[in-house]
Each structure stands twice: as structure tokens, then as C-alpha cells.
Amino acid sequence: MTTPIPIYIGYDPRERAATNVLIDSLYQHSSMLLAITPLVTPQLEGQGLFRRERDPKQSTAFSFTRFLVPKLMGYQGWAIFMDCDMLCRGDIAELWAQRDEQMAVMCVKHEHEPGETKKFLGEVQSPYPKKNWSSLMMLNCSRCTALTVDYVSTATGLDLHRFHWLAGDHEIGAIEGGLWNHLVAVQEDPELSVGQSRPQLLHWTLGGPWFREQRTMGGALAAEWFSARDDAMKLWD
């Protein structure tokens, strides 16, 4: 029997539209069953799974809750975490097929050194090594047992996002192809270059068109997001 792909999505109440459009885009393109769970902070707090005060440098409600995924999986099997400010254009099963049992975590190893000091809604842009690596993770949960409720509630943001809870960087595998986790308005759009492949997962890390001030972020990609929103919310005629 085929087991659904477990996908956990970081949830911020300011980005409800982004979350819902992402969810629709995931299952519309998937060839496999999906089990999708938004990480809603008050729910996690109510279950005693998350108990830390909001950090002034924390730009989203899910900055730290993402690291509870192995706990939610009972430290068994694999799961995908992704930020909500994304849009899926391809079959997530193709990403799922890249799982490597030799690794504890797999991600796109961006070299993102932000020049700006602010991002969406005036939130602070914090530069650090491995920036954006944790925005899309495939987690081999049995090898992520250091991510206990106590650790996630007390560790520094840098320790969490720089994967200091692993034995070393040798446990971090690279998601191949450069197609997953394309940073909109940060990386050059490969579709503008001859012979380049089409990104399968777009990521508005600086803030997306669901924010009034950023309706055109990404140009044609912003228009694509609005088209996806219209498809997801349209009524049956």
C-alpha cells in the first residue's frame, strides 16, 4: 500500500492566502497521495509541543516550529518541510525520489548573502551561513532525534537554522537539479536563459504578491501566482 508523502508547511496568519495556494498547487501537480499539515503555532502550543517567546529577529510564526517535524513524525520515516511562501509547479514525487538514507537532512544549498536589511512588512532580514537552507527540507526523522521539544524551545535561532543539532555538515545532502526552491527576485530567473530548466518550486523569500506592497514581486512570476490563486479559488460553473 502506498503511503502518502508527509508534507508540513510553515504557517503564518499573515500568509493564509499563500498557504492555501501552495497546498492547491502541491496536490494539483502530484502523482502521489499527499498528507499535508500546516504548522499552526497556537495548536502546537496547546499540545505542549512549542513553548518559546517570539524572538525579535523572527520574521515569521514558523521560524522555529519547522524543527518540530521529526517529533510530529515520531522520529520515524521521512517528511518534507516547506515555507508557505512558495508555489509548486511540478510533481513533488520527483523531489521525494531524491531521498538518500545516508543523510539526515536534504536541502537546496543556497549561497544567499542578502544585501537588504528589511524584507516583507518591514521584518528584519538576518544574514547567516546556510541562509534559506531550512526553508525546504527533506528530513530523515530517525536521524533527527536531537530535535526534542525542549531543544526546539530553547536553542538559538542560529543553532537551529545552521543545523548545529547534527553531527556535522556531512549529514546534509544536496537536493539536485537546481529546480526546487528557486528564490524569486533573488536568483536570476532561469527561464530567461536559453536551455535552462524550469524551476519546479518558486519561493518568494522577500515577500510575495499576497502582500499589498508587493503585488508585482517577481514580475511574470507574480502574475503566475495570481493565476494559481484564481484556479484554486474558482467556483464550479
Coordinates of C-alpha atoms in Angstrom, one line a residue:
M1 CA 0.0 0.0 0.0
T2 CA 1.4 3.4 -1.0
T3 CA 1.9 5.7 2.0
P4 CA 1.2 9.4 1.4
I5 CA 4.1 11.8 1.3
P6 CA 4.0 13.7 4.6
I7 CA 4.4 17.5 3.9
Y8 CA 4.5 20.1 6.7
I9 CA 4.0 23.7 5.8
G10 CA 5.1 26.7 7.9
Y11 CA 2.0 28.7 8.7
D12 CA 1.8 32.4 9.4
P13 CA -1.7 34.0 9.8
R14 CA -0.5 36.9 7.6
E15 CA 0.1 34.5 4.8
R16 CA -3.1 32.4 4.8
A17 CA -3.5 33.1 1.1
A18 CA 0.0 31.9 0.3
T19 CA -0.6 28.7 2.3
N20 CA -3.8 27.8 0.6
V21 CA -2.5 28.4 -2.9
L22 CA 0.7 26.4 -2.1
I23 CA -1.4 23.5 -0.9
D24 CA -3.6 23.5 -4.0
S25 CA -0.5 23.7 -6.3
L26 CA 1.0 20.7 -4.5
Y27 CA -1.8 18.3 -4.9
Q28 CA -2.8 19.5 -8.4
H29 CA 0.7 18.5 -9.7
S30 CA 1.4 15.4 -7.6
S31 CA 1.3 11.9 -8.9
M32 CA 1.3 10.5 -5.3
L33 CA -1.0 10.9 -2.4
L34 CA -0.1 13.7 0.0
A35 CA -0.6 14.2 3.7
I36 CA -0.3 18.0 4.2
T37 CA -0.2 19.6 7.6
P38 CA 0.2 23.3 8.2
L39 CA 2.2 24.1 11.4
V40 CA -0.2 26.4 13.3
T41 CA 1.7 27.8 16.3
P42 CA -1.3 28.1 18.7
Q43 CA -2.2 24.4 18.0
L44 CA 1.4 23.3 18.8
E45 CA 1.4 25.4 21.9
G46 CA -1.9 24.0 23.0
Q47 CA -0.4 20.5 22.7
G48 CA 2.6 21.4 24.7
L49 CA 4.9 21.0 21.7
F50 CA 6.1 24.5 21.4
R51 CA 6.9 26.9 24.2
R52 CA 9.2 29.8 23.4
E53 CA 8.6 33.5 23.3
R54 CA 8.6 35.2 19.9
D55 CA 12.2 36.3 19.0
P56 CA 12.6 40.0 17.8
K57 CA 14.6 38.6 14.8
Q58 CA 11.9 36.1 14.0
S59 CA 10.2 37.2 10.7
T60 CA 7.5 34.5 10.6
A61 CA 5.4 32.5 13.0
F62 CA 7.1 29.3 11.8
S63 CA 10.7 30.3 12.1
F64 CA 11.2 27.6 14.8
T65 CA 8.2 25.4 14.6
R66 CA 9.6 23.7 11.4
F67 CA 12.1 21.9 13.6
L68 CA 9.3 20.0 15.3
V69 CA 8.6 17.9 12.2
P70 CA 10.7 14.9 13.4
K71 CA 8.8 14.9 16.7
L72 CA 5.5 15.1 14.9
M73 CA 6.6 12.1 12.8
G74 CA 7.5 10.1 16.0
Y75 CA 11.1 10.2 14.8
Q76 CA 10.3 7.7 12.1
G77 CA 10.4 7.9 8.3
W78 CA 10.9 10.9 6.0
A79 CA 9.0 14.1 5.8
I80 CA 9.1 17.3 3.8
F81 CA 9.0 20.8 5.3
M82 CA 8.5 23.9 3.2
D83 CA 7.8 27.5 3.9
C84 CA 4.3 28.7 2.9
D85 CA 5.6 31.5 0.6
M86 CA 6.1 29.0 -2.2
L87 CA 4.3 27.8 -5.4
C88 CA 4.7 24.3 -6.7
R89 CA 4.8 23.8 -10.5
G90 CA 6.0 20.2 -10.7
D91 CA 5.4 16.8 -9.3
I92 CA 6.6 16.7 -5.7
A93 CA 7.1 13.0 -6.1
E94 CA 10.2 13.8 -8.2
L95 CA 11.7 15.6 -5.2
W96 CA 10.6 12.8 -2.8
A97 CA 12.5 10.3 -5.0
Q98 CA 15.8 12.1 -4.2
R99 CA 15.8 10.8 -0.6
D100 CA 19.2 9.4 0.5
E101 CA 19.2 7.2 3.5
Q102 CA 22.8 8.2 4.2
M103 CA 21.7 11.7 5.0
A104 CA 19.8 13.2 8.0
V105 CA 18.6 16.2 6.1
M106 CA 18.4 17.2 2.4
C107 CA 18.0 20.7 1.1
V108 CA 19.0 23.1 -1.6
K109 CA 22.3 24.5 -0.6
H110 CA 21.8 28.2 -1.5
E111 CA 24.6 30.7 -1.3
H112 CA 22.4 33.6 -0.4
E113 CA 24.0 36.7 1.2
P114 CA 21.2 39.3 1.4
G115 CA 22.2 42.9 0.7
E116 CA 19.0 44.3 2.1
T117 CA 18.3 44.8 5.8
K118 CA 14.5 44.5 5.6
K119 CA 12.1 42.2 3.8
F120 CA 8.3 41.9 3.8
L121 CA 6.2 44.1 6.1
G122 CA 9.4 45.6 7.4
E123 CA 10.6 42.4 9.0
V124 CA 14.4 42.2 9.7
Q125 CA 16.5 40.4 7.1
S126 CA 19.1 38.4 9.1
P127 CA 22.1 37.2 7.2
Y128 CA 23.8 34.0 8.4
P129 CA 25.5 31.0 6.8
K130 CA 23.2 28.4 5.2
K131 CA 20.6 31.1 4.7
N132 CA 17.4 29.6 3.2
W133 CA 18.6 26.0 3.5
S134 CA 15.9 25.3 6.1
S135 CA 13.1 26.8 4.0
L136 CA 12.8 23.4 2.2
M137 CA 14.0 20.3 4.0
M138 CA 13.6 16.6 3.5
L139 CA 14.0 15.2 7.0
N140 CA 15.1 11.7 7.7
C141 CA 13.3 11.8 11.1
S142 CA 15.0 8.8 12.8
R143 CA 18.3 10.7 12.4
C144 CA 16.9 14.0 13.8
T145 CA 16.3 12.9 17.4
A146 CA 18.2 15.9 18.8
L147 CA 15.2 18.0 17.8
T148 CA 13.3 17.4 21.0
V149 CA 10.6 19.8 22.2
D150 CA 13.0 21.1 24.9
Y151 CA 15.7 21.7 22.3
V152 CA 13.5 23.5 19.8
S153 CA 12.1 25.6 22.6
T154 CA 15.5 26.7 23.9
A155 CA 18.1 26.6 21.2
T156 CA 19.2 29.7 19.5
G157 CA 17.9 30.5 16.0
L158 CA 21.4 30.2 14.6
D159 CA 21.9 26.8 16.1
L160 CA 18.6 25.6 14.6
H161 CA 18.9 27.1 11.1
R162 CA 22.6 26.3 10.8
F163 CA 21.9 22.6 11.6
H164 CA 24.1 22.6 14.7
W165 CA 21.9 19.8 16.0
L166 CA 23.5 17.4 13.5
A167 CA 26.9 15.7 14.0
G168 CA 28.2 17.7 11.1
D169 CA 27.6 19.1 7.6
H170 CA 28.4 15.7 6.2
E171 CA 24.8 14.7 7.3
I172 CA 23.3 17.3 5.0
G173 CA 22.6 16.1 1.5
A174 CA 22.0 18.4 -1.5
I175 CA 18.8 18.4 -3.4
E176 CA 19.9 18.1 -7.0
G177 CA 18.9 19.9 -10.2
G178 CA 18.5 23.5 -9.0
L179 CA 14.8 23.2 -9.8
W180 CA 13.4 23.1 -6.2
N181 CA 13.4 26.3 -4.0
H182 CA 14.1 28.9 -6.6
L183 CA 14.4 32.3 -4.8
V184 CA 12.2 34.8 -6.6
A185 CA 13.8 38.2 -7.1
V186 CA 17.0 36.9 -5.6
Q187 CA 18.2 34.4 -8.1
E188 CA 18.1 35.1 -11.8
D189 CA 15.1 33.6 -13.5
P190 CA 16.5 30.6 -15.4
E191 CA 13.5 30.7 -17.8
L192 CA 15.1 33.9 -19.2
S193 CA 18.2 31.9 -20.3
V194 CA 18.3 29.7 -23.3
G195 CA 18.4 26.0 -22.5
Q196 CA 17.8 26.3 -18.8
S197 CA 15.2 24.2 -16.9
R198 CA 12.0 25.5 -15.5
P199 CA 12.0 25.8 -11.6
Q200 CA 9.6 23.4 -10.1
L201 CA 9.2 25.2 -6.7
L202 CA 9.1 29.0 -6.5
H203 CA 10.0 30.7 -3.2
W204 CA 9.1 34.4 -2.5
T205 CA 11.6 34.7 0.4
L206 CA 11.5 38.5 0.3
G207 CA 7.7 38.6 0.4
G208 CA 5.1 37.7 -2.2
P209 CA 2.2 39.2 -4.1
W210 CA -0.2 38.3 -1.4
F211 CA 1.1 41.4 0.4
R212 CA -0.4 44.7 -0.9
E213 CA 3.0 46.4 -1.2
Q214 CA 4.4 43.5 -3.2
R215 CA 1.7 42.7 -5.7
T216 CA 4.3 42.6 -8.6
M217 CA 7.2 40.9 -6.8
G218 CA 8.8 38.6 -9.4
G219 CA 7.1 40.3 -12.4
A220 CA 5.7 37.5 -14.6
L221 CA 6.0 35.1 -11.6
A222 CA 3.7 37.3 -9.6
A223 CA 1.2 37.1 -12.4
E224 CA 1.6 33.3 -12.3
W225 CA 0.8 33.2 -8.6
F226 CA -2.4 35.2 -9.1
S227 CA -3.4 32.8 -11.8
A228 CA -2.8 29.9 -9.5
R229 CA -4.8 31.6 -6.8
D230 CA -7.7 32.1 -9.2
D231 CA -7.6 28.4 -10.2
A232 CA -7.5 27.3 -6.6
M233 CA -10.5 29.5 -5.6
K234 CA -12.7 29.5 -8.6
L235 CA -16.3 28.3 -8.3
W236 CA -17.6 25.4 -10.4
D237 CA -19.6 26.8 -13.4

